[in-house]
């Protein structure tokens, strides 16, 4: 008899529900959210698991790797799809959620998501932006309450501008100085992290090929590599744009049928990077068939829509470059096989 399990994971404890192929509950238990505790229950030889499902979350990558390493058929389920199904429950508890997940896994009513590799997760840590900009914005907003306007100022002159504004107000200067020290330290560490990023890109053959695309620099290339992780998980290159939320959302019901703006689902960091790469390409003086295509859209539909369309096409082209092992071609001339 086949068995199915649903795991409702929280920070401290995980609720486990095991059902058989008829839907009958075999066992329910709550254990610590640790791989050893989960394996002690799920590794029982009396159960013949066909699928084990857990919802995507902060601990899902860690627990998924441990269960997959133990050769268990674990599946990570998409969060929004899971919440939409579990919302039908009258009483929301960890126990009921585990039951619902187990039944969804049993009948196949789930949408699996890709769990990034360990290397990709480490690269994402390197690409995470610091809080330096947040500190600057906080200083701007706080000082504005006292009639002190920072105005347009670059990163280099920002600290001098703040000190100039609070020079005649010692009580404010005492409060502002610690934040400036924190900002200074963050900026110094950003330089160190950026040098590390450039070293990784320099030694990565995939990133170097992605950078042959106009507008794509080291940060965009490494972000794309860490986000896509395994290019083979996309059966078609056209699917990449939809996964990054760069395709139009659609609503159709009866006589109503309209297409809205981009869905903005998926990875926000990657979407922002592609948007910036598209802007950089359009501002550049170098011309290519891709820039000419985007400028034609800009003349017909406006620059904003052209940038979004170009960002989506960049995602598709970069995936094709990665899969085929080629480089960006600046002209659309036919190349012999």
Coordinates of C-alpha atoms in Angstrom, one line a residue:
X1 CA 0.0 0.0 0.0
X2 CA 1.3 3.4 -0.9
X3 CA 1.5 6.2 1.6
X4 CA 1.5 10.0 1.3
X5 CA 2.6 12.6 3.8
X6 CA 1.9 16.3 4.3
X7 CA 4.3 18.6 6.3
X8 CA 3.2 21.9 7.8
X9 CA 6.5 23.5 8.7
X10 CA 6.9 26.3 11.3
X11 CA 10.0 27.7 12.9
X12 CA 10.0 25.4 16.0
X13 CA 7.7 22.5 15.2
X14 CA 6.4 20.6 12.1
X15 CA 3.0 18.8 12.0
X16 CA 3.1 15.6 10.0
X17 CA 0.1 13.8 8.6
X18 CA 0.5 10.4 6.9
X19 CA -2.4 8.9 4.8
X20 CA -2.7 5.8 2.7
X21 CA -3.9 5.6 -0.9
X22 CA -7.5 5.6 0.1
X23 CA -7.2 8.9 2.1
X24 CA -7.4 7.3 5.5
X25 CA -5.2 8.9 8.1
X26 CA -2.5 6.5 9.3
X27 CA -0.5 8.7 11.7
X28 CA -0.4 12.3 12.9
X29 CA 2.5 13.6 14.9
X30 CA 4.2 16.9 15.7
X31 CA 8.0 17.0 15.8
X32 CA 10.8 19.6 15.9
X33 CA 11.6 21.3 12.6
X34 CA 14.9 19.5 12.3
X35 CA 16.0 17.0 9.6
X36 CA 16.8 14.3 12.2
X37 CA 13.3 14.5 13.8
X38 CA 11.6 14.3 10.5
X39 CA 13.7 11.4 9.2
X40 CA 12.9 9.5 12.4
X41 CA 9.2 9.5 11.5
X42 CA 9.4 9.5 7.7
X43 CA 12.2 7.0 7.6
X44 CA 10.1 4.3 9.2
X45 CA 10.3 1.2 6.9
X46 CA 6.6 0.3 7.5
X47 CA 5.6 3.2 5.3
X48 CA 6.0 3.1 1.5
X49 CA 5.9 6.7 0.5
X50 CA 4.9 7.7 -3.0
X51 CA 5.0 11.5 -2.4
X52 CA 5.9 13.7 0.6
X53 CA 4.8 17.4 0.3
X54 CA 5.9 20.5 2.2
X55 CA 5.0 24.1 1.5
X56 CA 7.7 26.5 0.2
X57 CA 9.0 28.7 3.0
X58 CA 12.2 29.8 4.9
X59 CA 13.1 26.3 6.1
X60 CA 11.8 24.4 3.1
X61 CA 15.2 24.4 1.2
X62 CA 17.1 23.1 4.2
X63 CA 14.5 20.4 5.0
X64 CA 14.0 19.5 1.4
X65 CA 17.7 18.8 0.9
X66 CA 17.8 16.6 3.9
X67 CA 14.8 14.5 2.9
X68 CA 15.9 14.3 -0.7
X69 CA 19.4 13.2 0.5
X70 CA 17.7 10.3 2.4
X71 CA 16.1 9.2 -1.0
X72 CA 12.6 10.2 0.1
X73 CA 10.2 11.3 -2.7
X74 CA 9.8 14.9 -1.3
X75 CA 8.1 17.6 -3.3
X76 CA 8.1 21.4 -2.5
X77 CA 4.7 22.9 -3.2
X78 CA 4.0 26.5 -4.5
X79 CA 2.8 28.7 -1.6
X80 CA -0.1 30.7 -3.2
X81 CA -1.6 27.6 -4.8
X82 CA -1.4 25.8 -1.4
X83 CA -3.0 28.7 0.5
X84 CA -5.8 28.9 -2.0
X85 CA -6.8 25.3 -1.4
X86 CA -6.4 25.3 2.4
X87 CA -8.5 28.5 2.6
X88 CA -11.6 26.3 2.3
X89 CA -11.0 24.9 5.8
X90 CA -13.3 26.4 8.5
X91 CA -10.7 26.0 11.3
X92 CA -7.1 26.8 10.5
X93 CA -4.6 24.8 12.6
X94 CA -1.3 23.3 12.0
X95 CA -2.9 19.8 12.3
X96 CA -5.6 20.6 9.8
X97 CA -3.1 22.2 7.4
X98 CA -1.0 19.0 7.5
X99 CA -4.1 17.0 6.8
X100 CA -5.0 19.2 3.8
X101 CA -1.4 19.1 2.4
X102 CA -1.4 15.3 2.7
X103 CA -4.7 14.9 0.8
X104 CA -3.6 17.4 -1.9
X105 CA -0.4 15.4 -2.4
X106 CA -2.4 12.2 -2.6
X107 CA -4.8 13.3 -5.3
X108 CA -2.1 15.3 -7.2
X109 CA -3.7 18.7 -6.6
X110 CA -0.5 20.6 -6.2
X111 CA 2.0 22.7 -8.1
X112 CA 5.7 21.8 -7.5
X113 CA 8.4 24.5 -7.4
X114 CA 12.1 24.3 -8.0
X115 CA 14.3 24.1 -4.9
X116 CA 17.5 25.9 -5.7
X117 CA 20.9 24.2 -5.3
X118 CA 23.2 25.0 -2.4
X119 CA 25.5 27.0 -4.7
X120 CA 22.7 29.1 -6.0
X121 CA 21.6 29.9 -2.5
X122 CA 25.1 31.1 -1.6
X123 CA 25.1 33.3 -4.7
X124 CA 21.8 34.8 -3.7
X125 CA 23.3 35.8 -0.3
X126 CA 26.1 37.6 -2.2
X127 CA 23.6 39.4 -4.3
X128 CA 21.4 40.6 -1.5
X129 CA 21.4 44.3 -1.3
X130 CA 22.5 46.0 1.9
X131 CA 20.5 48.4 4.1
X132 CA 22.7 51.4 3.2
X133 CA 20.0 52.9 0.9
X134 CA 17.3 52.3 3.5
X135 CA 19.4 54.3 6.0
X136 CA 19.8 57.1 3.6
X137 CA 16.1 57.3 2.9
X138 CA 15.4 57.2 6.6
X139 CA 17.7 60.1 7.2
X140 CA 16.1 62.1 4.4
X141 CA 12.6 61.5 5.7
X142 CA 13.5 62.2 9.3
X143 CA 15.3 65.5 8.6
X144 CA 12.5 66.7 6.4
X145 CA 10.3 66.8 9.5
X146 CA 12.6 69.6 10.8
X147 CA 12.6 71.5 7.5
X148 CA 16.1 70.2 6.5
X149 CA 16.0 69.1 2.9
X150 CA 18.9 66.9 1.7
X151 CA 18.1 67.4 -2.0
X152 CA 19.9 65.8 -5.0
X153 CA 23.2 64.6 -3.7
X154 CA 25.4 61.6 -4.7
X155 CA 26.8 58.8 -2.5
X156 CA 30.1 60.5 -2.0
X157 CA 28.8 63.9 -0.7
X158 CA 25.8 62.5 1.2
X159 CA 27.5 62.3 4.6
X160 CA 29.0 65.9 4.2
X161 CA 25.5 67.2 3.2
X162 CA 23.9 65.7 6.3
X163 CA 26.6 67.1 8.6
X164 CA 26.1 70.5 7.0
X165 CA 22.4 70.5 7.6
X166 CA 22.7 69.5 11.3
X167 CA 25.7 71.7 12.0
X168 CA 23.7 74.3 13.9
X169 CA 21.5 71.8 15.7
X170 CA 23.7 69.8 18.2
X171 CA 20.7 67.7 19.5
X172 CA 20.0 66.4 16.0
X173 CA 23.8 65.9 15.2
X174 CA 24.0 63.5 18.2
X175 CA 21.2 61.4 16.8
X176 CA 22.4 61.5 13.2
X177 CA 26.0 60.6 13.8
X178 CA 25.4 56.9 14.7
X179 CA 23.4 56.3 11.6
X180 CA 26.2 57.9 9.5
X181 CA 28.7 55.6 11.1
X182 CA 26.5 52.5 10.3
X183 CA 26.1 53.8 6.7
X184 CA 29.9 54.2 6.3
X185 CA 30.6 50.7 7.5
X186 CA 28.0 49.2 5.2
X187 CA 29.5 51.1 2.2
X188 CA 32.9 49.7 3.0
X189 CA 31.6 46.1 3.2
X190 CA 29.7 46.6 -0.1
X191 CA 33.0 47.2 -1.9
X192 CA 34.4 44.0 -0.5
X193 CA 31.3 42.0 -1.5
X194 CA 31.4 43.6 -5.0
X195 CA 35.0 42.5 -5.5
X196 CA 34.0 39.0 -4.5
X197 CA 31.2 39.1 -7.0
X198 CA 33.5 40.2 -9.8
X199 CA 35.9 37.4 -9.0
X200 CA 33.1 34.8 -9.2
X201 CA 31.8 36.1 -12.5
X202 CA 35.3 36.2 -14.0
X203 CA 35.8 32.5 -13.3
X204 CA 32.3 31.4 -14.4
X205 CA 32.0 30.5 -18.1
X206 CA 28.2 30.8 -18.2
X207 CA 28.3 34.4 -16.7
X208 CA 30.9 35.4 -19.3
X209 CA 28.7 34.3 -22.1
X210 CA 25.7 36.0 -20.7
X211 CA 27.6 39.2 -20.5
X212 CA 28.0 39.2 -24.3
X213 CA 24.4 40.4 -24.3
X214 CA 24.2 44.2 -24.5
X215 CA 23.1 45.8 -21.2
X216 CA 24.0 42.7 -19.2
X217 CA 26.8 43.3 -16.7
X218 CA 28.4 41.1 -13.9
X219 CA 25.6 41.7 -11.4
X220 CA 22.8 41.0 -13.9
X221 CA 24.6 37.9 -15.2
X222 CA 25.2 36.4 -11.7
X223 CA 21.7 37.2 -10.6
X224 CA 20.3 35.4 -13.7
X225 CA 22.6 32.4 -13.1
X226 CA 21.6 32.1 -9.4
X227 CA 17.8 32.6 -10.1
X228 CA 17.5 30.2 -13.0
X229 CA 19.9 27.7 -11.3
X230 CA 19.1 24.8 -13.6
X231 CA 18.1 25.8 -17.1
X232 CA 16.8 22.4 -18.0
X233 CA 13.8 23.0 -15.7
X234 CA 12.3 25.3 -18.4
X235 CA 11.1 23.2 -21.3
X236 CA 10.8 26.3 -23.5
X237 CA 12.8 29.5 -23.3
X238 CA 9.6 31.5 -23.7
X239 CA 8.5 30.3 -20.3
X240 CA 11.3 32.2 -18.5
X241 CA 9.6 35.6 -19.0
X242 CA 6.4 34.4 -17.5
X243 CA 8.1 32.9 -14.5
X244 CA 9.8 36.2 -13.8
X245 CA 6.4 38.0 -13.9
X246 CA 7.1 39.9 -17.2
X247 CA 4.0 38.7 -19.1
X248 CA 0.6 40.3 -19.0
X249 CA -2.0 39.0 -16.6
X250 CA -5.3 37.9 -18.1
X251 CA -8.9 37.7 -16.8
X252 CA -11.6 36.0 -18.8
X253 CA -15.1 35.1 -17.6
X254 CA -18.2 35.0 -19.8
X255 CA -18.3 38.2 -21.8
X256 CA -15.4 39.8 -19.9
X257 CA -12.0 39.4 -21.5
X258 CA -9.1 41.7 -20.8
X259 CA -5.4 41.7 -20.5
X260 CA -3.8 43.8 -17.7
X261 CA -0.3 44.8 -16.8
X262 CA 2.6 42.4 -16.1
X263 CA 1.8 39.9 -13.4
X264 CA 4.9 40.7 -11.3
X265 CA 5.0 37.2 -9.9
X266 CA 8.2 35.3 -9.3
X267 CA 11.6 36.7 -8.3
X268 CA 11.4 40.5 -7.8
X269 CA 15.2 40.9 -7.8
X270 CA 15.6 39.3 -11.2
X271 CA 12.8 41.3 -12.6
X272 CA 14.4 44.5 -11.5
X273 CA 17.8 43.5 -12.9
X274 CA 16.3 42.7 -16.3
X275 CA 14.4 46.0 -16.3
X276 CA 17.7 47.9 -15.5
X277 CA 19.5 45.9 -18.2
X278 CA 16.9 46.9 -20.8
X279 CA 17.2 50.5 -19.8
X280 CA 21.0 50.4 -20.1
X281 CA 20.7 48.9 -23.6
X282 CA 18.4 51.6 -24.8
X283 CA 20.6 54.3 -23.4
X284 CA 23.7 52.9 -25.0
X285 CA 25.1 54.2 -28.2
X286 CA 25.8 50.7 -29.6
X287 CA 23.1 49.4 -31.9
X288 CA 22.0 45.8 -32.4
X289 CA 19.0 44.1 -33.9
X290 CA 17.5 43.7 -30.4
X291 CA 17.8 47.5 -29.7
X292 CA 16.2 48.3 -33.1
X293 CA 13.3 45.9 -32.2
X294 CA 12.8 47.6 -28.9
X295 CA 12.9 51.1 -30.5
X296 CA 10.2 50.1 -32.9
X297 CA 7.9 49.1 -30.0
X298 CA 8.8 52.4 -28.3
X299 CA 7.6 54.4 -31.3
X300 CA 4.3 52.5 -31.4
X301 CA 3.5 51.9 -27.7
X302 CA 5.8 54.2 -25.7
X303 CA 9.1 53.8 -24.0
X304 CA 7.9 52.1 -20.8
X305 CA 6.2 49.3 -22.6
X306 CA 9.3 48.9 -24.8
X307 CA 11.5 48.5 -21.7
X308 CA 9.3 45.8 -20.3
X309 CA 9.1 44.0 -23.6
X310 CA 12.9 44.2 -24.0
X311 CA 13.4 42.9 -20.4
X312 CA 11.2 39.9 -21.2
X313 CA 13.0 39.1 -24.4
X314 CA 16.4 39.5 -22.6
X315 CA 15.3 36.8 -20.2
X316 CA 14.5 34.5 -23.1
X317 CA 17.7 35.2 -25.1
X318 CA 19.9 34.7 -22.0
X319 CA 18.3 31.3 -21.4
X320 CA 18.9 30.3 -25.0
X321 CA 22.5 31.4 -24.8
X322 CA 23.0 29.4 -21.6
X323 CA 21.4 26.2 -23.0
X324 CA 23.0 26.4 -26.5
X325 CA 26.5 27.4 -25.2
X326 CA 26.6 30.3 -27.7
X327 CA 27.1 34.1 -27.4
X328 CA 24.9 37.0 -28.3
X329 CA 24.8 37.8 -32.1
X330 CA 24.7 41.5 -32.8
X331 CA 23.1 41.0 -36.3
X332 CA 20.3 38.6 -37.4
X333 CA 22.3 37.1 -40.2
X334 CA 21.7 33.4 -40.8
X335 CA 24.4 31.3 -39.3
X336 CA 25.4 28.0 -40.9
X337 CA 24.7 24.9 -38.7

